[in-house]
mmCIF file of C-alpha atoms and ligand atoms in Angstrom:
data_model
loop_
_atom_site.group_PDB
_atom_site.id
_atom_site.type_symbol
_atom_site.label_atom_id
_atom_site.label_comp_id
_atom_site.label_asym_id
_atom_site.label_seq_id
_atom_site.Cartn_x
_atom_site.Cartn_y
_atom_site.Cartn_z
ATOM 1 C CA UNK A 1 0.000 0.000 0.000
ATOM 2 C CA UNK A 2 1.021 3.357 -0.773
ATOM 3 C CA UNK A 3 1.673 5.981 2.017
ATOM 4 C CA UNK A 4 0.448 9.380 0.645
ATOM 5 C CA UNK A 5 1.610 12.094 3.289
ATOM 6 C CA UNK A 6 -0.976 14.755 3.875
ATOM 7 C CA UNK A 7 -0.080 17.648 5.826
ATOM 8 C CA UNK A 8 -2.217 17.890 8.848
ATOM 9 C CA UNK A 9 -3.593 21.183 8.038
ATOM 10 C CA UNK A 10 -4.828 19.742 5.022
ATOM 11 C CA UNK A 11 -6.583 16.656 6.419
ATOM 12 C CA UNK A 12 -8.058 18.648 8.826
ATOM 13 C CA UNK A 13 -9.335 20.935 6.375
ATOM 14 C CA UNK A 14 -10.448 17.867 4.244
ATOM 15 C CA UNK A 15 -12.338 15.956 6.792
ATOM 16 C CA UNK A 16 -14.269 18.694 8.137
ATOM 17 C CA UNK A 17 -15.168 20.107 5.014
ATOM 18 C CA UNK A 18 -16.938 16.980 4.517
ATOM 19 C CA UNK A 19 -18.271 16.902 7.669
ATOM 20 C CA UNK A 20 -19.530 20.507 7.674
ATOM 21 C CA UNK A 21 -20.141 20.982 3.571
ATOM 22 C CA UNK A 22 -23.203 20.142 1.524
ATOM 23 C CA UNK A 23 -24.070 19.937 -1.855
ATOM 24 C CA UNK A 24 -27.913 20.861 -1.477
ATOM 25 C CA UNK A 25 -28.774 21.688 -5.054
ATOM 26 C CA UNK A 26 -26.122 21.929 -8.359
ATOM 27 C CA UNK A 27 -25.036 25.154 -7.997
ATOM 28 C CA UNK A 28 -25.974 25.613 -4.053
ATOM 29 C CA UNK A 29 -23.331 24.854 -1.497
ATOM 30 C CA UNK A 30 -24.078 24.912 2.382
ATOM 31 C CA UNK A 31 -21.151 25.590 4.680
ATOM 32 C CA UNK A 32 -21.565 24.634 8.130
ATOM 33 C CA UNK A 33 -19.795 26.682 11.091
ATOM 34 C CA UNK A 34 -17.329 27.656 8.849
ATOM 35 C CA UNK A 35 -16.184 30.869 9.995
ATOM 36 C CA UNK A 36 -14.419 30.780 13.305
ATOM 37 C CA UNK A 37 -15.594 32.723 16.499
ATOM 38 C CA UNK A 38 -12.342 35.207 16.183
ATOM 39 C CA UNK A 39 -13.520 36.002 12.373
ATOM 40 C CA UNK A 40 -17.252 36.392 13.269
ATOM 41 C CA UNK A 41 -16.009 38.812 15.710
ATOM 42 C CA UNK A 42 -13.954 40.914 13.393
ATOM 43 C CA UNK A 43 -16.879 40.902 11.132
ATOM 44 C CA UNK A 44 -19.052 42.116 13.768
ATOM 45 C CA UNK A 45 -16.920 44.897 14.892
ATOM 46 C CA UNK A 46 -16.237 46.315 11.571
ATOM 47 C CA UNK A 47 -19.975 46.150 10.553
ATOM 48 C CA UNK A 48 -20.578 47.842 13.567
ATOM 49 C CA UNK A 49 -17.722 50.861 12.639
ATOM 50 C CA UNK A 50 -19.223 50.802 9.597
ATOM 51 C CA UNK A 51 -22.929 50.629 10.361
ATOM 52 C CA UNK A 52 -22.869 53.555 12.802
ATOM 53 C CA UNK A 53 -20.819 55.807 10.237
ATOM 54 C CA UNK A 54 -22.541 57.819 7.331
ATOM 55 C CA UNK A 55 -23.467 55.723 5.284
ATOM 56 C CA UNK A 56 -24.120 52.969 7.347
ATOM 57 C CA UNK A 57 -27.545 50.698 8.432
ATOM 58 C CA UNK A 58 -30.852 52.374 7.565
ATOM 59 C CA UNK A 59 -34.326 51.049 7.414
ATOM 60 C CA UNK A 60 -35.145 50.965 3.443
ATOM 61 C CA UNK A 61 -38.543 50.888 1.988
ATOM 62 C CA UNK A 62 -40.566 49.668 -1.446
ATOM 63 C CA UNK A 63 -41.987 52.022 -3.280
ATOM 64 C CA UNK A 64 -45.750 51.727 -1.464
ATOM 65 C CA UNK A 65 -44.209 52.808 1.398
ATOM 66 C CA UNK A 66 -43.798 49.924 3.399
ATOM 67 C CA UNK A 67 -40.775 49.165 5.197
ATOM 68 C CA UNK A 68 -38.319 46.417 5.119
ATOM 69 C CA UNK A 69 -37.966 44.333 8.190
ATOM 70 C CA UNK A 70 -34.696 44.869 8.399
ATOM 71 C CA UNK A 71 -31.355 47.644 8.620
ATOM 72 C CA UNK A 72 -29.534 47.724 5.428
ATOM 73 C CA UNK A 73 -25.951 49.001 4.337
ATOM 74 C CA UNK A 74 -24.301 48.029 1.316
ATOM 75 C CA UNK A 75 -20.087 48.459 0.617
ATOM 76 C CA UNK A 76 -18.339 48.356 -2.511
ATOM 77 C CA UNK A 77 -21.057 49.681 -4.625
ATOM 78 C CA UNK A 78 -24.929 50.896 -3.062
ATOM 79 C CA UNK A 79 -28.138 48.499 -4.351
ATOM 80 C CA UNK A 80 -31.656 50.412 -3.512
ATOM 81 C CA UNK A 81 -33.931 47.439 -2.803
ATOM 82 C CA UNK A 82 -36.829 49.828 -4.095
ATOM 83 C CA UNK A 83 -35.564 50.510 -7.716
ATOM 84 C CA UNK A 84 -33.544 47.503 -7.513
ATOM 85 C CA UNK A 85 -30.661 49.931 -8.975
ATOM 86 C CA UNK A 86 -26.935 49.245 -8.866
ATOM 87 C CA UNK A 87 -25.108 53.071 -8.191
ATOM 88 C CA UNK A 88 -21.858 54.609 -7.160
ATOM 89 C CA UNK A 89 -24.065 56.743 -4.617
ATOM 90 C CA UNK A 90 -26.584 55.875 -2.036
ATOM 91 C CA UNK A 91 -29.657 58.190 -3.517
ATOM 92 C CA UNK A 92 -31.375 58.674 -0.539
ATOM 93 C CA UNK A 93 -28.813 60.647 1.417
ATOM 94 C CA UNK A 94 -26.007 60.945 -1.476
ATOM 95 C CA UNK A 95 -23.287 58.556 0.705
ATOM 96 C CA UNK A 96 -20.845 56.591 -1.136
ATOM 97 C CA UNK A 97 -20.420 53.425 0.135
ATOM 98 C CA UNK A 98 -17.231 51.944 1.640
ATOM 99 C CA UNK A 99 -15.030 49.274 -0.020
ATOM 100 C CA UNK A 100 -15.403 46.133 0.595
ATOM 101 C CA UNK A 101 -12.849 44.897 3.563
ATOM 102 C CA UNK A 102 -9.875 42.725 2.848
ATOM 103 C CA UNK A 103 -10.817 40.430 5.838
ATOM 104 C CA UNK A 104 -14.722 40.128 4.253
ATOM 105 C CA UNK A 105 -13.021 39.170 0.673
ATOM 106 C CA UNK A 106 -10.800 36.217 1.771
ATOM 107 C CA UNK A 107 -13.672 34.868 4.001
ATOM 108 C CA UNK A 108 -16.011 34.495 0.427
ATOM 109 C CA UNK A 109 -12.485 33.407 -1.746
ATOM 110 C CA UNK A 110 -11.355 30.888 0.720
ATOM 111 C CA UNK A 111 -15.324 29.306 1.148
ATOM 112 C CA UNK A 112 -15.214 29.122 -2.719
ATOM 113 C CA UNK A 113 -12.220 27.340 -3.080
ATOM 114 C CA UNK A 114 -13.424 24.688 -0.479
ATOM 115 C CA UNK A 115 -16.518 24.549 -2.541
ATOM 116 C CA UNK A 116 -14.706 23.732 -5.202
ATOM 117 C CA UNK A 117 -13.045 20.945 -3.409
ATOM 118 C CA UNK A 118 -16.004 19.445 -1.815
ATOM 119 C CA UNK A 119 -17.993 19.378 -5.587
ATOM 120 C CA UNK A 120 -14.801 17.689 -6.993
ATOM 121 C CA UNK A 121 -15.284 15.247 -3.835
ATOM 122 C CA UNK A 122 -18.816 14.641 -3.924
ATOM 123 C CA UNK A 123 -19.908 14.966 -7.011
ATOM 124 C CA UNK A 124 -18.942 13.576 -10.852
ATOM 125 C CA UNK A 125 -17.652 16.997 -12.301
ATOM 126 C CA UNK A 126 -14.364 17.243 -14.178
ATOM 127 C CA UNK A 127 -14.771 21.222 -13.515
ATOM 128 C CA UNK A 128 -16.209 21.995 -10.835
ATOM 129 C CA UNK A 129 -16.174 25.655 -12.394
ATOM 130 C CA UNK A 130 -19.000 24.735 -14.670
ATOM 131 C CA UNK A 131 -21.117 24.022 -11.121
ATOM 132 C CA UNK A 132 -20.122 26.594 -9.166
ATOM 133 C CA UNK A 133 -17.857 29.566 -11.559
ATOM 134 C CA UNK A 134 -15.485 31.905 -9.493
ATOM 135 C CA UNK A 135 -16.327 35.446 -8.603
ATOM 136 C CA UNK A 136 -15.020 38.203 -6.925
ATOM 137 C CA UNK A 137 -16.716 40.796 -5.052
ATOM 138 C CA UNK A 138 -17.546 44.206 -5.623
ATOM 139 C CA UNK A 139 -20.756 44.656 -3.864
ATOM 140 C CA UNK A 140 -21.975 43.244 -0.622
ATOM 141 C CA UNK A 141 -25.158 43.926 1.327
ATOM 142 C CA UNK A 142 -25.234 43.743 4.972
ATOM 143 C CA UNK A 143 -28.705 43.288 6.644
ATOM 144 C CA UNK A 144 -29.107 42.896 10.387
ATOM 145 C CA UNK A 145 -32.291 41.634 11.695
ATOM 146 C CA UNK A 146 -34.088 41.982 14.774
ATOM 147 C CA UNK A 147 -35.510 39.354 16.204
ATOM 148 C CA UNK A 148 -38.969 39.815 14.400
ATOM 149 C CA UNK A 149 -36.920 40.746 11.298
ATOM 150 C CA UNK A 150 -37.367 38.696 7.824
ATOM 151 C CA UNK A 151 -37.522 38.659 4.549
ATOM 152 C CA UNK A 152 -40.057 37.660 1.492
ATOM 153 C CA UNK A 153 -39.469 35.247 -1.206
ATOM 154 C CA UNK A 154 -37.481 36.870 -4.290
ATOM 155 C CA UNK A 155 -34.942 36.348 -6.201
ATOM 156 C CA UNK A 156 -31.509 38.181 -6.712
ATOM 157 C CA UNK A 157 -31.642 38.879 -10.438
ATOM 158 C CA UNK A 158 -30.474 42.592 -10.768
ATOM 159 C CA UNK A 159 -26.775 41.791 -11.269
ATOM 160 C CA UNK A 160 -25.483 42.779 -14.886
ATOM 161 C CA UNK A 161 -26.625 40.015 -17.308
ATOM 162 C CA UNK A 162 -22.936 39.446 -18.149
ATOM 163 C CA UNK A 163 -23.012 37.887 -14.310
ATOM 164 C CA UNK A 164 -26.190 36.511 -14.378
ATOM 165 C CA UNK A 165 -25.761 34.541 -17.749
ATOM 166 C CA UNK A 166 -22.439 32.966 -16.206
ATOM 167 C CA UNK A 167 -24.206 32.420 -13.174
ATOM 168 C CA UNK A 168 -21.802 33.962 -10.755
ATOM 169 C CA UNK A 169 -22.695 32.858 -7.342
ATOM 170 C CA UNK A 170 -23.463 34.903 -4.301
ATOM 171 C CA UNK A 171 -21.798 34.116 -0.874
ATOM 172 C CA UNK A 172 -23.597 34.514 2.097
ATOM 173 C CA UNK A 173 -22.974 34.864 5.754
ATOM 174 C CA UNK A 174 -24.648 34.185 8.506
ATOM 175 C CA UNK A 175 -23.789 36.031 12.549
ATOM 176 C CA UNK A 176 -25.928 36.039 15.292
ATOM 177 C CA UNK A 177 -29.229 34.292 15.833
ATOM 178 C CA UNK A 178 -30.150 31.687 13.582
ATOM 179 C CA UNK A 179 -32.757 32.081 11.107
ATOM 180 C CA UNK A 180 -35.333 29.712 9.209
ATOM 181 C CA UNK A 181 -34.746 30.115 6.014
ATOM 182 C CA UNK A 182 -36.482 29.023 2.971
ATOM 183 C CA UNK A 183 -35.697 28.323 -0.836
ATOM 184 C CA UNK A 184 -37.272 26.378 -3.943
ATOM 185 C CA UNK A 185 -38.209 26.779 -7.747
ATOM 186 C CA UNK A 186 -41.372 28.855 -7.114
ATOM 187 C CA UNK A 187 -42.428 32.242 -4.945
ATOM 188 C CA UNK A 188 -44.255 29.928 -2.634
ATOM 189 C CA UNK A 189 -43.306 28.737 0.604
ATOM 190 C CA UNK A 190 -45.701 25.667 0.876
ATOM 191 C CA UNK A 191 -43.393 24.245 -2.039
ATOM 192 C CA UNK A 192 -40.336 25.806 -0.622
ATOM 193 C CA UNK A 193 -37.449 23.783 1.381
ATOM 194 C CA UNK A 194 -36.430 24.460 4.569
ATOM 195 C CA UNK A 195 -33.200 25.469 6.275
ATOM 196 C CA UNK A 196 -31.709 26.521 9.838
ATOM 197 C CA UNK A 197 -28.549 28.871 9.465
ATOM 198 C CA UNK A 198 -26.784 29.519 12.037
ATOM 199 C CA UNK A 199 -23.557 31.393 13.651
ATOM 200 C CA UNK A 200 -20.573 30.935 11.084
ATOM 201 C CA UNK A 201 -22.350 29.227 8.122
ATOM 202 C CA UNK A 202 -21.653 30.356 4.592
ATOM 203 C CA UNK A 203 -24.328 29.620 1.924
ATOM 204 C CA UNK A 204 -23.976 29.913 -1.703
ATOM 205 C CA UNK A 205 -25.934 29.900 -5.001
ATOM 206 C CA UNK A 206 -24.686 30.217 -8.209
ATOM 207 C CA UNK A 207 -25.058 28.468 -11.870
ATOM 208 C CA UNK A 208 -28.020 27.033 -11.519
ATOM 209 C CA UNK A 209 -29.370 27.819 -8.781
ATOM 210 C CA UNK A 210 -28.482 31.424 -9.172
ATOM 211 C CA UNK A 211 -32.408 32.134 -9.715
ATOM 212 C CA UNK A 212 -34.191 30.038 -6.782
ATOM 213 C CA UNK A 213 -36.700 31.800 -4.823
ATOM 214 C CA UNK A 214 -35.609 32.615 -1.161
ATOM 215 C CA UNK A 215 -35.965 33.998 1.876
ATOM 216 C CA UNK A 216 -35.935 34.318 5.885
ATOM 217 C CA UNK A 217 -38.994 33.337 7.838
ATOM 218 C CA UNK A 218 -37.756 33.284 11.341
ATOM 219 C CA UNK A 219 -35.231 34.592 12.958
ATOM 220 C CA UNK A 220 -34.720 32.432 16.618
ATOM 221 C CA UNK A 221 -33.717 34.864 19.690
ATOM 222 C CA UNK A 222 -30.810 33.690 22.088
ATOM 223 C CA UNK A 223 -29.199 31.205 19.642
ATOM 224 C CA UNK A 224 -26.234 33.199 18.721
ATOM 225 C CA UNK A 225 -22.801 31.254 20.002
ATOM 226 C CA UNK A 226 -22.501 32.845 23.471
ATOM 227 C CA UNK A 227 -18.391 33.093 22.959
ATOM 228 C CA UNK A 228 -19.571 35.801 20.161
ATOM 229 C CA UNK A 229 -22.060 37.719 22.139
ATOM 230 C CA UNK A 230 -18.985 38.451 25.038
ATOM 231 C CA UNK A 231 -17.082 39.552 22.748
ATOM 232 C CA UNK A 232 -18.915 41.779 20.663
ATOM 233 C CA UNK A 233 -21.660 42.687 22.743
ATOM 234 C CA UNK A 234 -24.156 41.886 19.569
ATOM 235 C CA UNK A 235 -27.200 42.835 20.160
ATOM 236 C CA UNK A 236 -30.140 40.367 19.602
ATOM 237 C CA UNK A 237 -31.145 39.250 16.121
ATOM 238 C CA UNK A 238 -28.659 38.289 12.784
ATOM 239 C CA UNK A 239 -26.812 39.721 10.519
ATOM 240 C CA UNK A 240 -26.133 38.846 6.940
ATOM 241 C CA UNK A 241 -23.666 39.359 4.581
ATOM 242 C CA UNK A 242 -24.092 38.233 0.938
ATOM 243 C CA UNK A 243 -21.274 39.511 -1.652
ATOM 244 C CA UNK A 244 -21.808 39.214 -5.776
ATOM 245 C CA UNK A 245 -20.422 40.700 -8.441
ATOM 246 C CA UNK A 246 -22.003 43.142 -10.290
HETATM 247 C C1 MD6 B 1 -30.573 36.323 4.404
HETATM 248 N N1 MD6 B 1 -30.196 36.212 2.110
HETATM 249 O O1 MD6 B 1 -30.054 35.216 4.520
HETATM 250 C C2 MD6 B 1 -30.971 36.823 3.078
HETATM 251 N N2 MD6 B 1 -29.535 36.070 -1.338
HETATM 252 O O2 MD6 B 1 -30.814 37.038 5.350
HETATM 253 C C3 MD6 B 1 -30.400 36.378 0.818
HETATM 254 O O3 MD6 B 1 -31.290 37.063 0.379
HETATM 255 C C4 MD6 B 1 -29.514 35.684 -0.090
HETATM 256 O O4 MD6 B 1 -28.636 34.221 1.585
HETATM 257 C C5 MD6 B 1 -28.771 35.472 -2.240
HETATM 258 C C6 MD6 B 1 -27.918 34.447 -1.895
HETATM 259 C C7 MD6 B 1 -27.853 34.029 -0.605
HETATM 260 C C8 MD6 B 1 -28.674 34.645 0.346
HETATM 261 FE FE1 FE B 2 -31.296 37.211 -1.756
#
């Protein structure tokens, strides 16, 4: 029999990301507790910085006037959920958003690669581009929910068609509480599939499954990791990043 030396690192890295990583749909990858405690934390803090500064969380509307149920702040580039418009500026108040930080972007490029390595693992892809293609970010939009926050069934469709046709995925994050969240081929959640996220777990859909229905039902009070709550003083409900590419 043949030795094959793995660095530990690596087999570490190997066995849990089968552990904690899921195929769920082609196209839609579910990472477990992926991000650690100490990078939840730095991702808390600077979304706080950022949140409270000027052109940080607000409370956005649709155009009959009702109100999200949720805070909103968006970095790299601004999306208004109520034109459903990509800018430079934030029209409401005329803010420019803040990059993106370097500690967000290696959090989405590092849960892509181990996609990629878990779809080569678990599935019978050659490429396991043509599942799930790269993408760097230059948008992402940071909601924080209370805990009677959520979010309707819709789609994320109002990327350039250049990204949609290649079916660049978006990568998102999950702090705080967990929340119930929903997804499936329709806008209707009898028909609609049902997941828990939770503290640290990185979700993705691209390819396709860049155009499923989704959403968040639920959000569950006192579930956030009580290591993360110490040290960021968090205050009840979720927060969640998803980054795309424009
Ligand atoms: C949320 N997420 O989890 C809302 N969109 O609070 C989304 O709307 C979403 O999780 C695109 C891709 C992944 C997502
Ligand atoms: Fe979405």
């Amino acid at each position: 029999m043949n030795k094959i030396w793995v660095p530990k690192e690596q087999c570490d890295v190997a066995n849990s990301l089968e552990e904690t990583g899921q195929v769920l749909r082609p196209g839609m990858v579910l990472l477990k507790n992926y991000i650690p405690i100490s990078e939840q934390v730095n991702i808390v803090k600077k979304c706080r910085e950022l949140g409270l500064g000027p052109s940080g969380f607000y409370r956005p509307g649709y155009k009959d006037g009702a109100k999200l149920r949720l805070f909103m702040m968006c970095l790299g580039l601004d999306w208004d959920p109520q034109t459903r418009a990509y800018a430079q500026i934030r029209p409401h108040d005329n803010v420019v958003p803040p990059d993106i930080p370097s500690h967000f972007s290696s959090v989405v490029a590092r849960s892509l690669e181990d996609s990629h390595r878990l779809i080569k693992k678990v599935m019978d892809v050659t490429d396991a581009d043509d599942m799930l293609p790269k993408m760097s970010p230059d948008l992402c939009i940071v909601n924080f929910y209370t805990t009677n926050g959520r979010l309707g069934l819709h789609q994320d469709r109002d990327e350039t068609d250049d990204s949609l046709r290649k079916g660049l995925p978006v990568v998102s994050m999950s702090i705080g509480d967990s929340a119930e969240f929903l997804y499936g081929n329709q806008r209707d959640v009898e028909k609609a599939d049902s997941l828990m996220l939770e503290s640290g777990d990185v979700l993705i859909f691209g390819a396709e499954s860049r155009h499923i229905f989704h959403g968040v039902t639920n959000i569950f009070p006192r579930t956030a990791p009580h290591g993360l709550l110490e040290k960021t003083g968090l205050l009840p409900g979720r927060l969640n990043l998803t980054f795309r590419k424009y």
